[in-house]
Amino acid sequence: MSYNIFLDNQKIGNSHLEKADAPMGVVSGKINFTEVDLDYNYFSNYCKKNSIKTDESKEDKFISTQIIPALKVYNSKEVEIKGIGCYIEGIDSEEFEINIIGIPYPLYEEEFPQHVNEYRESFK
């Protein structure tokens, strides 16, 4: 399933949210951007402008943001996947990922049954 990613109510891309930490209510995945100019400089400037703390390396063009309040993720039914918050991390020469942390149950289990099943299967 593909999830749409919005920043300041503007679609910036989508993700399959293919990675997870089910017990923690966390999902993450590669961002497939709709705009080619969304890169390290864009996110670094956005975070500075909006007083969002980051860990950065200008030399490597790496960034890991804190939670970005205006970053939202929606499923195909246009329901927001709400947790504690979303953040972005990545490097220009590789890829950027979105992370959603603290998604409560039962929403997590309803939206990401494959991740819950993978976790349960790991104990068998």
mmCIF file with all atom_site columns, C-alpha atoms in Angstrom:
data_model
loop_
_atom_site.group_PDB
_atom_site.id
_atom_site.type_symbol
_atom_site.label_atom_id
_atom_site.label_alt_id
_atom_site.label_comp_id
_atom_site.label_asym_id
_atom_site.label_entity_id
_atom_site.label_seq_id
_atom_site.pdbx_PDB_ins_code
_atom_site.Cartn_x
_atom_site.Cartn_y
_atom_site.Cartn_z
_atom_site.occupancy
_atom_site.B_iso_or_equiv
_atom_site.pdbx_formal_charge
_atom_site.auth_seq_id
_atom_site.auth_comp_id
_atom_site.auth_asym_id
_atom_site.auth_atom_id
_atom_site.pdbx_PDB_model_num
ATOM 1   C CA . MET A 1 1   ? 0.000  0.000   0.000  1.00 0.00 ? 1   MET A CA 1
ATOM 2   C CA . SER A 1 2   ? 1.197  3.495   -0.784 1.00 0.00 ? 2   SER A CA 1
ATOM 3   C CA . TYR A 1 3   ? 0.866  6.366   1.686  1.00 0.00 ? 3   TYR A CA 1
ATOM 4   C CA . ASN A 1 4   ? 0.801  10.034  0.657  1.00 0.00 ? 4   ASN A CA 1
ATOM 5   C CA . ILE A 1 5   ? 3.126  12.439  2.440  1.00 0.00 ? 5   ILE A CA 1
ATOM 6   C CA . PHE A 1 6   ? 2.247  16.101  2.925  1.00 0.00 ? 6   PHE A CA 1
ATOM 7   C CA . LEU A 1 7   ? 4.300  18.990  4.290  1.00 0.00 ? 7   LEU A CA 1
ATOM 8   C CA . ASP A 1 8   ? 2.406  22.196  5.044  1.00 0.00 ? 8   ASP A CA 1
ATOM 9   C CA . ASN A 1 9   ? -0.665 20.682  3.322  1.00 0.00 ? 9   ASN A CA 1
ATOM 10  C CA . GLN A 1 10  ? 1.268  20.195  0.071  1.00 0.00 ? 10  GLN A CA 1
ATOM 11  C CA . LYS A 1 11  ? 1.962  16.697  -1.250 1.00 0.00 ? 11  LYS A CA 1
ATOM 12  C CA . ILE A 1 12  ? 5.701  16.042  -1.374 1.00 0.00 ? 12  ILE A CA 1
ATOM 13  C CA . GLY A 1 13  ? 5.669  12.332  -2.161 1.00 0.00 ? 13  GLY A CA 1
ATOM 14  C CA . ASN A 1 14  ? 4.650  8.879   -1.056 1.00 0.00 ? 14  ASN A CA 1
ATOM 15  C CA . SER A 1 15  ? 6.031  5.843   0.721  1.00 0.00 ? 15  SER A CA 1
ATOM 16  C CA . HIS A 1 16  ? 5.188  2.178   1.194  1.00 0.00 ? 16  HIS A CA 1
ATOM 17  C CA . LEU A 1 17  ? 6.189  2.370   4.881  1.00 0.00 ? 17  LEU A CA 1
ATOM 18  C CA . GLU A 1 18  ? 7.937  -0.936  4.411  1.00 0.00 ? 18  GLU A CA 1
ATOM 19  C CA . LYS A 1 19  ? 9.920  -0.972  7.687  1.00 0.00 ? 19  LYS A CA 1
ATOM 20  C CA . ALA A 1 20  ? 8.544  -1.315  11.194 1.00 0.00 ? 20  ALA A CA 1
ATOM 21  C CA . ASP A 1 21  ? 9.044  -1.725  14.902 1.00 0.00 ? 21  ASP A CA 1
ATOM 22  C CA . ALA A 1 22  ? 5.579  -3.034  15.748 1.00 0.00 ? 22  ALA A CA 1
ATOM 23  C CA . PRO A 1 23  ? 5.884  -3.105  19.562 1.00 0.00 ? 23  PRO A CA 1
ATOM 24  C CA . MET A 1 24  ? 6.920  0.548   19.524 1.00 0.00 ? 24  MET A CA 1
ATOM 25  C CA . GLY A 1 25  ? 4.205  1.596   17.077 1.00 0.00 ? 25  GLY A CA 1
ATOM 26  C CA . VAL A 1 26  ? 6.777  2.748   14.509 1.00 0.00 ? 26  VAL A CA 1
ATOM 27  C CA . VAL A 1 27  ? 6.743  2.570   10.710 1.00 0.00 ? 27  VAL A CA 1
ATOM 28  C CA . SER A 1 28  ? 9.173  4.030   8.209  1.00 0.00 ? 28  SER A CA 1
ATOM 29  C CA . GLY A 1 29  ? 9.973  3.900   4.543  1.00 0.00 ? 29  GLY A CA 1
ATOM 30  C CA . LYS A 1 30  ? 11.708 5.416   1.588  1.00 0.00 ? 30  LYS A CA 1
ATOM 31  C CA . ILE A 1 31  ? 10.178 8.655   0.337  1.00 0.00 ? 31  ILE A CA 1
ATOM 32  C CA . ASN A 1 32  ? 9.414  8.807   -3.369 1.00 0.00 ? 32  ASN A CA 1
ATOM 33  C CA . PHE A 1 33  ? 9.383  12.562  -3.914 1.00 0.00 ? 33  PHE A CA 1
ATOM 34  C CA . THR A 1 34  ? 7.031  14.284  -6.352 1.00 0.00 ? 34  THR A CA 1
ATOM 35  C CA . GLU A 1 35  ? 9.462  17.214  -6.670 1.00 0.00 ? 35  GLU A CA 1
ATOM 36  C CA . VAL A 1 36  ? 13.101 16.807  -7.657 1.00 0.00 ? 36  VAL A CA 1
ATOM 37  C CA . ASP A 1 37  ? 14.326 19.779  -5.605 1.00 0.00 ? 37  ASP A CA 1
ATOM 38  C CA . LEU A 1 38  ? 13.438 18.234  -2.233 1.00 0.00 ? 38  LEU A CA 1
ATOM 39  C CA . ASP A 1 39  ? 16.878 17.540  -0.859 1.00 0.00 ? 39  ASP A CA 1
ATOM 40  C CA . TYR A 1 40  ? 19.168 18.177  2.094  1.00 0.00 ? 40  TYR A CA 1
ATOM 41  C CA . ASN A 1 41  ? 19.189 21.945  1.501  1.00 0.00 ? 41  ASN A CA 1
ATOM 42  C CA . TYR A 1 42  ? 15.397 22.110  1.301  1.00 0.00 ? 42  TYR A CA 1
ATOM 43  C CA . PHE A 1 43  ? 14.868 20.232  4.581  1.00 0.00 ? 43  PHE A CA 1
ATOM 44  C CA . SER A 1 44  ? 17.715 22.022  6.350  1.00 0.00 ? 44  SER A CA 1
ATOM 45  C CA . ASN A 1 45  ? 16.292 25.432  5.406  1.00 0.00 ? 45  ASN A CA 1
ATOM 46  C CA . TYR A 1 46  ? 12.735 24.348  6.242  1.00 0.00 ? 46  TYR A CA 1
ATOM 47  C CA . CYS A 1 47  ? 13.789 23.212  9.709  1.00 0.00 ? 47  CYS A CA 1
ATOM 48  C CA . LYS A 1 48  ? 15.781 26.381  10.402 1.00 0.00 ? 48  LYS A CA 1
ATOM 49  C CA . LYS A 1 49  ? 12.842 28.545  9.291  1.00 0.00 ? 49  LYS A CA 1
ATOM 50  C CA . ASN A 1 50  ? 10.418 26.576  11.483 1.00 0.00 ? 50  ASN A CA 1
ATOM 51  C CA . SER A 1 51  ? 12.694 26.163  14.540 1.00 0.00 ? 51  SER A CA 1
ATOM 52  C CA . ILE A 1 52  ? 12.898 22.374  14.208 1.00 0.00 ? 52  ILE A CA 1
ATOM 53  C CA . LYS A 1 53  ? 16.064 20.850  15.624 1.00 0.00 ? 53  LYS A CA 1
ATOM 54  C CA . THR A 1 54  ? 18.185 18.638  13.391 1.00 0.00 ? 54  THR A CA 1
ATOM 55  C CA . ASP A 1 55  ? 21.331 16.571  13.346 1.00 0.00 ? 55  ASP A CA 1
ATOM 56  C CA . GLU A 1 56  ? 23.164 17.489  10.147 1.00 0.00 ? 56  GLU A CA 1
ATOM 57  C CA . SER A 1 57  ? 26.346 17.105  8.191  1.00 0.00 ? 57  SER A CA 1
ATOM 58  C CA . LYS A 1 58  ? 26.659 19.784  5.512  1.00 0.00 ? 58  LYS A CA 1
ATOM 59  C CA . GLU A 1 59  ? 29.698 18.027  4.108  1.00 0.00 ? 59  GLU A CA 1
ATOM 60  C CA . ASP A 1 60  ? 27.819 14.738  3.591  1.00 0.00 ? 60  ASP A CA 1
ATOM 61  C CA . LYS A 1 61  ? 24.443 16.445  2.999  1.00 0.00 ? 61  LYS A CA 1
ATOM 62  C CA . PHE A 1 62  ? 22.905 14.297  5.739  1.00 0.00 ? 62  PHE A CA 1
ATOM 63  C CA . ILE A 1 63  ? 19.964 15.369  7.886  1.00 0.00 ? 63  ILE A CA 1
ATOM 64  C CA . SER A 1 64  ? 17.891 13.815  10.634 1.00 0.00 ? 64  SER A CA 1
ATOM 65  C CA . THR A 1 65  ? 15.091 16.058  11.849 1.00 0.00 ? 65  THR A CA 1
ATOM 66  C CA . GLN A 1 66  ? 13.163 16.133  15.068 1.00 0.00 ? 66  GLN A CA 1
ATOM 67  C CA . ILE A 1 67  ? 9.379  15.785  14.775 1.00 0.00 ? 67  ILE A CA 1
ATOM 68  C CA . ILE A 1 68  ? 7.971  18.102  12.089 1.00 0.00 ? 68  ILE A CA 1
ATOM 69  C CA . PRO A 1 69  ? 4.422  19.096  13.153 1.00 0.00 ? 69  PRO A CA 1
ATOM 70  C CA . ALA A 1 70  ? 3.360  20.008  9.582  1.00 0.00 ? 70  ALA A CA 1
ATOM 71  C CA . LEU A 1 71  ? 4.487  16.617  8.195  1.00 0.00 ? 71  LEU A CA 1
ATOM 72  C CA . LYS A 1 72  ? 1.457  14.357  7.687  1.00 0.00 ? 72  LYS A CA 1
ATOM 73  C CA . VAL A 1 73  ? 0.928  10.891  6.210  1.00 0.00 ? 73  VAL A CA 1
ATOM 74  C CA . TYR A 1 74  ? -2.380 9.628   4.802  1.00 0.00 ? 74  TYR A CA 1
ATOM 75  C CA . ASN A 1 75  ? -3.531 6.208   3.646  1.00 0.00 ? 75  ASN A CA 1
ATOM 76  C CA . SER A 1 76  ? -5.460 5.563   0.426  1.00 0.00 ? 76  SER A CA 1
ATOM 77  C CA . LYS A 1 77  ? -8.741 6.390   2.211  1.00 0.00 ? 77  LYS A CA 1
ATOM 78  C CA . GLU A 1 78  ? -7.298 9.816   3.136  1.00 0.00 ? 78  GLU A CA 1
ATOM 79  C CA . VAL A 1 79  ? -7.125 8.900   6.821  1.00 0.00 ? 79  VAL A CA 1
ATOM 80  C CA . GLU A 1 80  ? -4.133 10.415  8.595  1.00 0.00 ? 80  GLU A CA 1
ATOM 81  C CA . ILE A 1 81  ? -1.753 7.955   10.231 1.00 0.00 ? 81  ILE A CA 1
ATOM 82  C CA . LYS A 1 82  ? -1.380 9.725   13.568 1.00 0.00 ? 82  LYS A CA 1
ATOM 83  C CA . GLY A 1 83  ? 1.240  8.945   16.134 1.00 0.00 ? 83  GLY A CA 1
ATOM 84  C CA . ILE A 1 84  ? 3.430  11.039  18.367 1.00 0.00 ? 84  ILE A CA 1
ATOM 85  C CA . GLY A 1 85  ? 4.865  12.560  15.211 1.00 0.00 ? 85  GLY A CA 1
ATOM 86  C CA . CYS A 1 86  ? 6.769  12.235  11.943 1.00 0.00 ? 86  CYS A CA 1
ATOM 87  C CA . TYR A 1 87  ? 10.340 13.053  11.047 1.00 0.00 ? 87  TYR A CA 1
ATOM 88  C CA . ILE A 1 88  ? 12.654 12.755  8.056  1.00 0.00 ? 88  ILE A CA 1
ATOM 89  C CA . GLU A 1 89  ? 16.196 11.541  7.743  1.00 0.00 ? 89  GLU A CA 1
ATOM 90  C CA . GLY A 1 90  ? 18.469 10.900  4.817  1.00 0.00 ? 90  GLY A CA 1
ATOM 91  C CA . ILE A 1 91  ? 21.353 11.855  2.619  1.00 0.00 ? 91  ILE A CA 1
ATOM 92  C CA . ASP A 1 92  ? 21.314 13.436  -0.839 1.00 0.00 ? 92  ASP A CA 1
ATOM 93  C CA . SER A 1 93  ? 23.500 10.756  -2.433 1.00 0.00 ? 93  SER A CA 1
ATOM 94  C CA . GLU A 1 94  ? 21.246 7.954   -1.174 1.00 0.00 ? 94  GLU A CA 1
ATOM 95  C CA . GLU A 1 95  ? 17.621 8.388   -0.120 1.00 0.00 ? 95  GLU A CA 1
ATOM 96  C CA . PHE A 1 96  ? 15.361 9.984   2.442  1.00 0.00 ? 96  PHE A CA 1
ATOM 97  C CA . GLU A 1 97  ? 13.028 8.136   4.782  1.00 0.00 ? 97  GLU A CA 1
ATOM 98  C CA . ILE A 1 98  ? 9.953  9.163   6.683  1.00 0.00 ? 98  ILE A CA 1
ATOM 99  C CA . ASN A 1 99  ? 9.411  7.802   10.174 1.00 0.00 ? 99  ASN A CA 1
ATOM 100 C CA . ILE A 1 100 ? 6.152  7.816   12.094 1.00 0.00 ? 100 ILE A CA 1
ATOM 101 C CA . ILE A 1 101 ? 6.570  7.071   15.782 1.00 0.00 ? 101 ILE A CA 1
ATOM 102 C CA . GLY A 1 102 ? 4.112  6.171   18.512 1.00 0.00 ? 102 GLY A CA 1
ATOM 103 C CA . ILE A 1 103 ? 1.141  5.017   16.448 1.00 0.00 ? 103 ILE A CA 1
ATOM 104 C CA . PRO A 1 104 ? -1.359 3.690   18.989 1.00 0.00 ? 104 PRO A CA 1
ATOM 105 C CA . TYR A 1 105 ? -3.052 0.327   18.920 1.00 0.00 ? 105 TYR A CA 1
ATOM 106 C CA . PRO A 1 106 ? -5.555 -0.690  17.550 1.00 0.00 ? 106 PRO A CA 1
ATOM 107 C CA . LEU A 1 107 ? -4.841 1.751   14.673 1.00 0.00 ? 107 LEU A CA 1
ATOM 108 C CA . TYR A 1 108 ? -1.370 0.273   14.194 1.00 0.00 ? 108 TYR A CA 1
ATOM 109 C CA . GLU A 1 109 ? -2.656 -3.284  13.940 1.00 0.00 ? 109 GLU A CA 1
ATOM 110 C CA . GLU A 1 110 ? -5.525 -2.281  11.625 1.00 0.00 ? 110 GLU A CA 1
ATOM 111 C CA . GLU A 1 111 ? -3.312 -0.249  9.280  1.00 0.00 ? 111 GLU A CA 1
ATOM 112 C CA . PHE A 1 112 ? -0.169 -2.407  9.334  1.00 0.00 ? 112 PHE A CA 1
ATOM 113 C CA . PRO A 1 113 ? -1.243 -6.026  9.898  1.00 0.00 ? 113 PRO A CA 1
ATOM 114 C CA . GLN A 1 114 ? 1.722  -7.278  7.860  1.00 0.00 ? 114 GLN A CA 1
ATOM 115 C CA . HIS A 1 115 ? 4.182  -5.670  10.297 1.00 0.00 ? 115 HIS A CA 1
ATOM 116 C CA . VAL A 1 116 ? 2.318  -7.065  13.313 1.00 0.00 ? 116 VAL A CA 1
ATOM 117 C CA . ASN A 1 117 ? 2.256  -10.533 11.734 1.00 0.00 ? 117 ASN A CA 1
ATOM 118 C CA . GLU A 1 118 ? 5.982  -10.392 10.947 1.00 0.00 ? 118 GLU A CA 1
ATOM 119 C CA . TYR A 1 119 ? 6.678  -9.486  14.554 1.00 0.00 ? 119 TYR A CA 1
ATOM 120 C CA . ARG A 1 120 ? 4.494  -12.300 15.892 1.00 0.00 ? 120 ARG A CA 1
ATOM 121 C CA . GLU A 1 121 ? 6.084  -14.804 13.494 1.00 0.00 ? 121 GLU A CA 1
ATOM 122 C CA . SER A 1 122 ? 9.540  -13.920 14.810 1.00 0.00 ? 122 SER A CA 1
ATOM 123 C CA . PHE A 1 123 ? 8.661  -15.696 18.065 1.00 0.00 ? 123 PHE A CA 1
ATOM 124 C CA . LYS A 1 124 ? 7.672  -18.991 16.480 1.00 0.00 ? 124 LYS A CA 1
#
